[in-house]
Amino acid sequence: MALAIAEVVQLGGELVVEAGTGVGKTYAYLVPVLLSGERALVSTATKALQDQLFSRDIPKLAQALGLPVKVALLKGRGSYLCLQRLEQSRQGHESADRVYAHALAKIETWSHATLTGDLSELTGLDDRSPVIPLVTSTRDNCLGSQCPKFRACHVNLARKEAMAADVVVINHHLFFADLNVRESGMAELLPTVRVTVFDEAHQLNEIGVNFLGQQLSTGQLIDLGRDLLGAGLQLARGLADWPALVSVLEKSARDLRLIASEFRAASRLRWTDLEPSGLNAQQWEQGLADIQSASNACMQSIEKVAELAPDFVRLYERFSSVIQIIRCFEKPCPEESVRWLEVGMQLRLIESPLDIADAVQTQLLGRKTVEDSNSIEQAFDDAPSAPSAYRKAFVFTSATLGDDPQMKWFTEPCGLMQARLLQVSSPFDYAGQAGVYVPRQMPRPNDATHSRCVAELVGAAALKLRGRTLVLTTTLAAMRNIGQLLSEDAGLAGQVEVLVQGQGPKRRLMERFRQGDQDGQLGCILVASASFWEGFDVPGEALQLVVIDKLPFPPPNDPLVEARSARLERGGRSAFAEYSLPEAAVALKQGAGRLIRSESDQGILVVCDPRLVTMGYGKRLLASLPAMRVLQTPEEFEIALELLTKTSTKL
């Protein structure tokens, strides 16, 4: 893997590498990149992985290789303290609230000592804290060079460091935010970087489509109103009825959310449901018109005081942007895009491309799209030629990039069909270290008793293992049901601690689970969904049983899934075989990957979905998993559990 990356770094081009767990892919791409002496950009999926690369992996390698490498860490705006908004928050009405006041005081004390302004340095501040939006900036509310705190701005200082660094560590969210708006400083950085590595590349497509379209949320409108009220009362008190203007804006935002939530219980609402046959079109159109009217009224008042402060100029631009987005949603949806509503604590109007292929081809690789050319071959023939010393190099790597040798699950939506491909197997002895068990007696997932049967299996197994069990669910409803059943299980009380995602910050749950039954504490069962399917690393004895409630097929009624499936069907292809199955295979492989994280780990994977062994497509899904020993019967499963003791060395 390292040799292949060294070659593409030297010659340029694109390389896609699937590297199984335990390969050491981080070092495999860092060593050739650092030795090349080229300026490089490394993008990964999460801020936690960014911190690991910046604080541990790159410094350790640079020291071992004896290289004087200057490394910079660059995150999105929401990760850095905004000094201007901190000052405004101290004067805002939130400061009267004791909870807010305490948090703001803690942040202000820390602000005098921090050099980076990175909020991750501040211990005790929950990622979900409502204080964070008050003390951070967004692209919308940043005053730029007009800000009184511009010279001391932590975001700008981080960008300056990035411009002077040899290696810059970013995340995919920041990359696509910049690719879309060319605002974050990356527009200056990218042209000067010859080598770009995307780690955890399997997330690129889903992250990308969220940034490369249009979005408007009622939360944005509420934040905009709050900012207008704060600026109006502080900088132009009495020159307009700011509270009344904001009240009308907030009411229009709440009313629009109510219109959507009354007509659909699901969290995602198809845009086609807004037609007269579904959601009342007149109500919806009136709701959008009310937001435009409220925004126009705010803009008229802002116009009269715009000369007083740059805050008002920026607010005017933000209201103008809201109106432009609403007008965009009033037009027909562009081809190769999809629209939907997301209904939750807030309402989000979303338009996104079906994939990132065009954006990668045109904005990253600098090539024409297939639509602009007569063929795929011409699209690549039209790429600008350059000597290899100047040709850019792109590396895309992850432990899971598909379930076929061509890795089409990843390369097609990412526009990388012509990239060089490499697959590197895991060095772990999965047959000796792990077993996979599918309980055939388990009811199908659509059966009303399924969650209870899963909870009973988990409870009995976890008692024998003294915890050490991770339950991964495909839905939040299943997570809550199974978590509640386990929490109410009298047999587990005082024997095993049951942790359920959402009970506290994710970081705290992970730390408690990793601790296991050390220091006289109870062992743990952790019931989780969503983000715990990947990126949760528990090497050692704290995790020996992973239970997946059902096969992770994409939800068929999801608007984005429907649109992608419809595109395949229009092209004469099978949406199930070419989209749903690969999606399930990749997700299943990610979940199973939580089990064996080192050469000494032992464990069992249980998939509580009999379709894996009774349906024809189950063979393809099983083949996507590591080559674990198959446990055929309940008796074999019980024997394997008995062998999973703290002194076991063989399954």
Short mmCIF file of N, CA, C and O in Angstrom, two decimals, residues 84-155:
data_model
loop_
_atom_site.label_atom_id
_atom_site.label_comp_id
_atom_site.label_asym_id
_atom_site.label_seq_id
_atom_site.Cartn_x
_atom_site.Cartn_y
_atom_site.Cartn_z
N GLN A 84 -15.80 38.16 18.80
CA GLN A 84 -16.84 39.16 18.63
C GLN A 84 -18.18 38.66 19.15
O GLN A 84 -18.89 39.37 19.86
N ARG A 85 -18.53 37.43 18.83
CA ARG A 85 -19.82 36.90 19.29
C ARG A 85 -19.81 36.60 20.78
O ARG A 85 -20.86 36.67 21.44
N LEU A 86 -18.64 36.28 21.34
CA LEU A 86 -18.55 36.13 22.80
C LEU A 86 -18.88 37.45 23.48
O LEU A 86 -19.63 37.49 24.46
N GLU A 87 -18.32 38.53 22.95
CA GLU A 87 -18.59 39.84 23.53
C GLU A 87 -20.07 40.21 23.40
O GLU A 87 -20.68 40.73 24.34
N GLN A 88 -20.66 39.91 22.24
CA GLN A 88 -22.08 40.19 22.05
C GLN A 88 -22.94 39.35 22.98
O GLN A 88 -23.96 39.84 23.50
N SER A 89 -22.55 38.10 23.21
CA SER A 89 -23.32 37.22 24.08
C SER A 89 -23.33 37.71 25.51
O SER A 89 -24.33 37.54 26.24
N ARG A 90 -22.23 38.32 25.95
CA ARG A 90 -22.20 38.85 27.31
C ARG A 90 -23.23 39.95 27.50
O ARG A 90 -23.72 40.18 28.61
N GLN A 91 -23.55 40.65 26.40
CA GLN A 91 -24.51 41.74 26.49
C GLN A 91 -25.92 41.33 26.08
O GLN A 91 -26.86 42.10 26.20
N GLY A 92 -26.06 40.10 25.57
CA GLY A 92 -27.35 39.63 25.10
C GLY A 92 -28.24 39.17 26.23
O GLY A 92 -27.82 39.02 27.38
N HIS A 93 -29.51 38.90 25.87
CA HIS A 93 -30.48 38.52 26.90
C HIS A 93 -30.19 37.13 27.47
O HIS A 93 -30.63 36.81 28.58
N GLU A 94 -29.44 36.28 26.74
CA GLU A 94 -29.13 34.94 27.25
C GLU A 94 -28.27 35.01 28.50
O GLU A 94 -28.31 34.11 29.34
N SER A 95 -27.48 36.08 28.63
CA SER A 95 -26.57 36.18 29.78
C SER A 95 -27.33 36.30 31.10
O SER A 95 -26.75 36.10 32.17
N ALA A 96 -28.62 36.61 31.03
CA ALA A 96 -29.41 36.71 32.25
C ALA A 96 -29.78 35.32 32.79
O ALA A 96 -30.11 35.17 33.96
N ASP A 97 -29.74 34.33 31.93
CA ASP A 97 -30.04 32.96 32.34
C ASP A 97 -28.83 32.40 33.08
O ASP A 97 -27.70 32.46 32.60
N ARG A 98 -29.06 31.80 34.27
CA ARG A 98 -27.96 31.34 35.11
C ARG A 98 -27.11 30.28 34.42
O ARG A 98 -25.88 30.28 34.52
N VAL A 99 -27.77 29.34 33.71
CA VAL A 99 -27.04 28.26 33.05
C VAL A 99 -26.14 28.84 31.95
O VAL A 99 -24.97 28.51 31.84
N TYR A 100 -26.72 29.72 31.14
CA TYR A 100 -25.94 30.36 30.08
C TYR A 100 -24.82 31.20 30.68
O TYR A 100 -23.69 31.19 30.19
N ALA A 101 -25.16 31.97 31.71
CA ALA A 101 -24.18 32.88 32.32
C ALA A 101 -22.97 32.11 32.85
O ALA A 101 -21.83 32.54 32.70
N HIS A 102 -23.23 30.95 33.48
CA HIS A 102 -22.13 30.14 34.02
C HIS A 102 -21.23 29.64 32.90
O HIS A 102 -20.00 29.71 32.99
N ALA A 103 -21.85 29.12 31.83
CA ALA A 103 -21.07 28.59 30.70
C ALA A 103 -20.29 29.70 30.01
O ALA A 103 -19.11 29.52 29.64
N LEU A 104 -20.92 30.87 29.83
CA LEU A 104 -20.24 31.98 29.18
C LEU A 104 -19.06 32.48 30.01
O LEU A 104 -18.01 32.83 29.46
N ALA A 105 -19.23 32.48 31.33
CA ALA A 105 -18.13 32.90 32.20
C ALA A 105 -16.95 31.94 32.09
O ALA A 105 -15.78 32.35 32.07
N LYS A 106 -17.25 30.64 32.02
CA LYS A 106 -16.20 29.63 31.89
C LYS A 106 -15.46 29.80 30.56
O LYS A 106 -14.22 29.73 30.50
N ILE A 107 -16.22 30.04 29.49
CA ILE A 107 -15.62 30.23 28.17
C ILE A 107 -14.77 31.49 28.14
O ILE A 107 -13.66 31.51 27.58
N GLU A 108 -15.25 32.56 28.78
CA GLU A 108 -14.49 33.81 28.78
C GLU A 108 -13.16 33.65 29.53
O GLU A 108 -12.12 34.16 29.08
N THR A 109 -13.18 32.95 30.66
CA THR A 109 -11.94 32.72 31.40
C THR A 109 -10.95 31.95 30.53
O THR A 109 -9.77 32.29 30.46
N TRP A 110 -11.45 30.91 29.86
CA TRP A 110 -10.59 30.10 28.99
C TRP A 110 -10.08 30.91 27.81
O TRP A 110 -8.95 30.71 27.33
N SER A 111 -10.89 31.86 27.31
CA SER A 111 -10.52 32.63 26.12
C SER A 111 -9.24 33.44 26.32
O SER A 111 -8.54 33.75 25.35
N HIS A 112 -8.93 33.79 27.56
CA HIS A 112 -7.73 34.58 27.83
C HIS A 112 -6.46 33.72 27.82
O HIS A 112 -5.35 34.27 27.73
N ALA A 113 -6.63 32.38 27.90
CA ALA A 113 -5.46 31.51 27.96
C ALA A 113 -5.22 30.73 26.67
O ALA A 113 -4.08 30.37 26.37
N THR A 114 -6.27 30.49 25.90
CA THR A 114 -6.11 29.65 24.71
C THR A 114 -5.31 30.36 23.62
O THR A 114 -5.43 31.57 23.42
N LEU A 115 -4.52 29.57 22.92
CA LEU A 115 -3.76 30.10 21.78
C LEU A 115 -4.47 29.83 20.46
O LEU A 115 -4.29 30.56 19.49
N THR A 116 -5.27 28.75 20.44
CA THR A 116 -5.91 28.34 19.19
C THR A 116 -7.38 28.71 19.11
O THR A 116 -7.93 28.83 18.01
N GLY A 117 -8.05 28.84 20.25
CA GLY A 117 -9.48 29.09 20.23
C GLY A 117 -10.30 27.86 19.90
O GLY A 117 -11.52 27.94 19.71
N ASP A 118 -9.66 26.69 19.82
CA ASP A 118 -10.34 25.44 19.50
C ASP A 118 -11.15 25.00 20.72
O ASP A 118 -10.60 24.69 21.78
N LEU A 119 -12.47 24.95 20.59
CA LEU A 119 -13.35 24.66 21.72
C LEU A 119 -13.16 23.24 22.26
O LEU A 119 -13.59 22.96 23.39
N SER A 120 -12.53 22.36 21.49
CA SER A 120 -12.29 21.00 21.99
C SER A 120 -11.30 21.01 23.16
O SER A 120 -11.22 20.04 23.91
N GLU A 121 -10.55 22.09 23.31
CA GLU A 121 -9.62 22.22 24.45
C GLU A 121 -10.36 22.42 25.76
O GLU A 121 -9.82 22.16 26.83
N LEU A 122 -11.58 22.93 25.68
CA LEU A 122 -12.34 23.32 26.87
C LEU A 122 -13.05 22.12 27.45
O LEU A 122 -14.09 21.68 26.94
N THR A 123 -12.52 21.56 28.53
CA THR A 123 -13.12 20.37 29.14
C THR A 123 -14.46 20.73 29.77
O THR A 123 -14.65 21.82 30.31
N GLY A 124 -15.38 19.77 29.70
CA GLY A 124 -16.69 19.98 30.32
C GLY A 124 -17.70 20.66 29.43
O GLY A 124 -18.86 20.84 29.83
N LEU A 125 -17.30 21.06 28.22
CA LEU A 125 -18.25 21.70 27.31
C LEU A 125 -18.81 20.64 26.36
O LEU A 125 -18.09 20.12 25.50
N ASP A 126 -20.08 20.32 26.51
CA ASP A 126 -20.73 19.31 25.68
C ASP A 126 -20.84 19.81 24.24
O ASP A 126 -21.16 20.98 24.01
N ASP A 127 -20.58 18.91 23.29
CA ASP A 127 -20.69 19.28 21.87
C ASP A 127 -22.08 19.79 21.51
O ASP A 127 -22.25 20.54 20.56
N ARG A 128 -23.09 19.35 22.29
CA ARG A 128 -24.48 19.74 22.00
C ARG A 128 -24.92 20.96 22.79
O ARG A 128 -26.10 21.32 22.78
N SER A 129 -24.01 21.60 23.50
CA SER A 129 -24.38 22.74 24.35
C SER A 129 -25.00 23.86 23.53
O SER A 129 -24.48 24.26 22.49
N PRO A 130 -26.15 24.41 23.98
CA PRO A 130 -26.79 25.52 23.27
C PRO A 130 -25.98 26.81 23.32
O PRO A 130 -26.30 27.78 22.63
N VAL A 131 -24.93 26.83 24.13
CA VAL A 131 -24.09 28.02 24.23
C VAL A 131 -23.15 28.13 23.02
O VAL A 131 -22.79 29.24 22.61
N ILE A 132 -22.79 26.99 22.43
CA ILE A 132 -21.81 27.00 21.35
C ILE A 132 -22.21 27.91 20.19
O ILE A 132 -21.39 28.71 19.71
N PRO A 133 -23.46 27.86 19.68
CA PRO A 133 -23.82 28.78 18.59
C PRO A 133 -23.72 30.26 18.96
O PRO A 133 -23.59 31.12 18.08
N LEU A 134 -23.75 30.55 20.27
CA LEU A 134 -23.67 31.95 20.71
C LEU A 134 -22.24 32.48 20.66
O LEU A 134 -22.04 33.70 20.58
N VAL A 135 -21.25 31.59 20.69
CA VAL A 135 -19.86 32.05 20.79
C VAL A 135 -19.02 31.60 19.59
O VAL A 135 -17.80 31.67 19.62
N THR A 136 -19.68 31.08 18.56
CA THR A 136 -18.98 30.71 17.33
C THR A 136 -19.64 31.42 16.15
O THR A 136 -20.79 31.85 16.24
N SER A 137 -18.91 31.52 15.07
CA SER A 137 -19.46 32.19 13.88
C SER A 137 -19.84 31.17 12.83
O SER A 137 -19.42 30.01 12.88
N THR A 138 -20.62 31.61 11.88
CA THR A 138 -20.93 30.82 10.69
C THR A 138 -20.55 31.66 9.48
O THR A 138 -20.25 32.85 9.59
N ARG A 139 -20.57 31.02 8.32
CA ARG A 139 -20.30 31.78 7.10
C ARG A 139 -21.29 32.92 6.95
O ARG A 139 -20.96 33.99 6.44
N ASP A 140 -22.52 32.71 7.42
CA ASP A 140 -23.56 33.73 7.28
C ASP A 140 -23.32 34.94 8.18
O ASP A 140 -23.47 36.08 7.75
N ASN A 141 -22.96 34.70 9.46
CA ASN A 141 -22.91 35.83 10.38
C ASN A 141 -21.51 36.41 10.60
O ASN A 141 -21.34 37.39 11.33
N CYS A 142 -20.48 35.82 9.98
CA CYS A 142 -19.13 36.37 10.12
C CYS A 142 -19.03 37.73 9.42
O CYS A 142 -19.51 37.90 8.30
N LEU A 143 -18.41 38.69 10.10
CA LEU A 143 -18.28 40.04 9.54
C LEU A 143 -17.03 40.20 8.68
O LEU A 143 -16.82 41.26 8.08
N GLY A 144 -16.19 39.17 8.64
CA GLY A 144 -14.99 39.23 7.80
C GLY A 144 -14.04 40.33 8.24
O GLY A 144 -13.85 40.60 9.44
N SER A 145 -13.45 41.01 7.28
CA SER A 145 -12.45 42.03 7.58
C SER A 145 -13.04 43.26 8.27
O SER A 145 -12.30 44.09 8.80
N GLN A 146 -14.38 43.37 8.28
CA GLN A 146 -15.02 44.49 8.96
C GLN A 146 -15.19 44.25 10.46
O GLN A 146 -15.59 45.16 11.19
N CYS A 147 -14.87 43.05 10.90
CA CYS A 147 -15.06 42.70 12.32
C CYS A 147 -14.03 43.42 13.18
O CYS A 147 -12.84 43.44 12.85
N PRO A 148 -14.46 44.00 14.31
CA PRO A 148 -13.51 44.66 15.22
C PRO A 148 -12.43 43.73 15.76
O PRO A 148 -11.36 44.17 16.16
N LYS A 149 -12.73 42.43 15.79
CA LYS A 149 -11.77 41.45 16.33
C LYS A 149 -11.04 40.70 15.21
O LYS A 149 -10.48 39.62 15.45
N PHE A 150 -11.03 41.25 14.02
CA PHE A 150 -10.50 40.53 12.86
C PHE A 150 -9.04 40.11 13.04
O PHE A 150 -8.65 38.99 12.72
N ARG A 151 -8.20 40.98 13.57
CA ARG A 151 -6.77 40.69 13.70
C ARG A 151 -6.51 39.54 14.67
O ARG A 151 -5.54 38.79 14.52
N ALA A 152 -7.38 39.43 15.70
CA ALA A 152 -7.18 38.38 16.71
C ALA A 152 -8.04 37.15 16.44
O ALA A 152 -8.03 36.20 17.24
N CYS A 153 -8.75 37.13 15.31
CA CYS A 153 -9.69 36.05 15.00
C CYS A 153 -8.99 34.69 14.93
O CYS A 153 -8.02 34.51 14.19
N HIS A 154 -9.50 33.73 15.70
CA HIS A 154 -8.88 32.41 15.74
C HIS A 154 -9.02 31.67 14.41
O HIS A 154 -8.12 30.92 14.02
N VAL A 155 -10.13 31.88 13.71
CA VAL A 155 -10.32 31.23 12.41
C VAL A 155 -9.26 31.73 11.42
O VAL A 155 -8.61 30.94 10.72
#
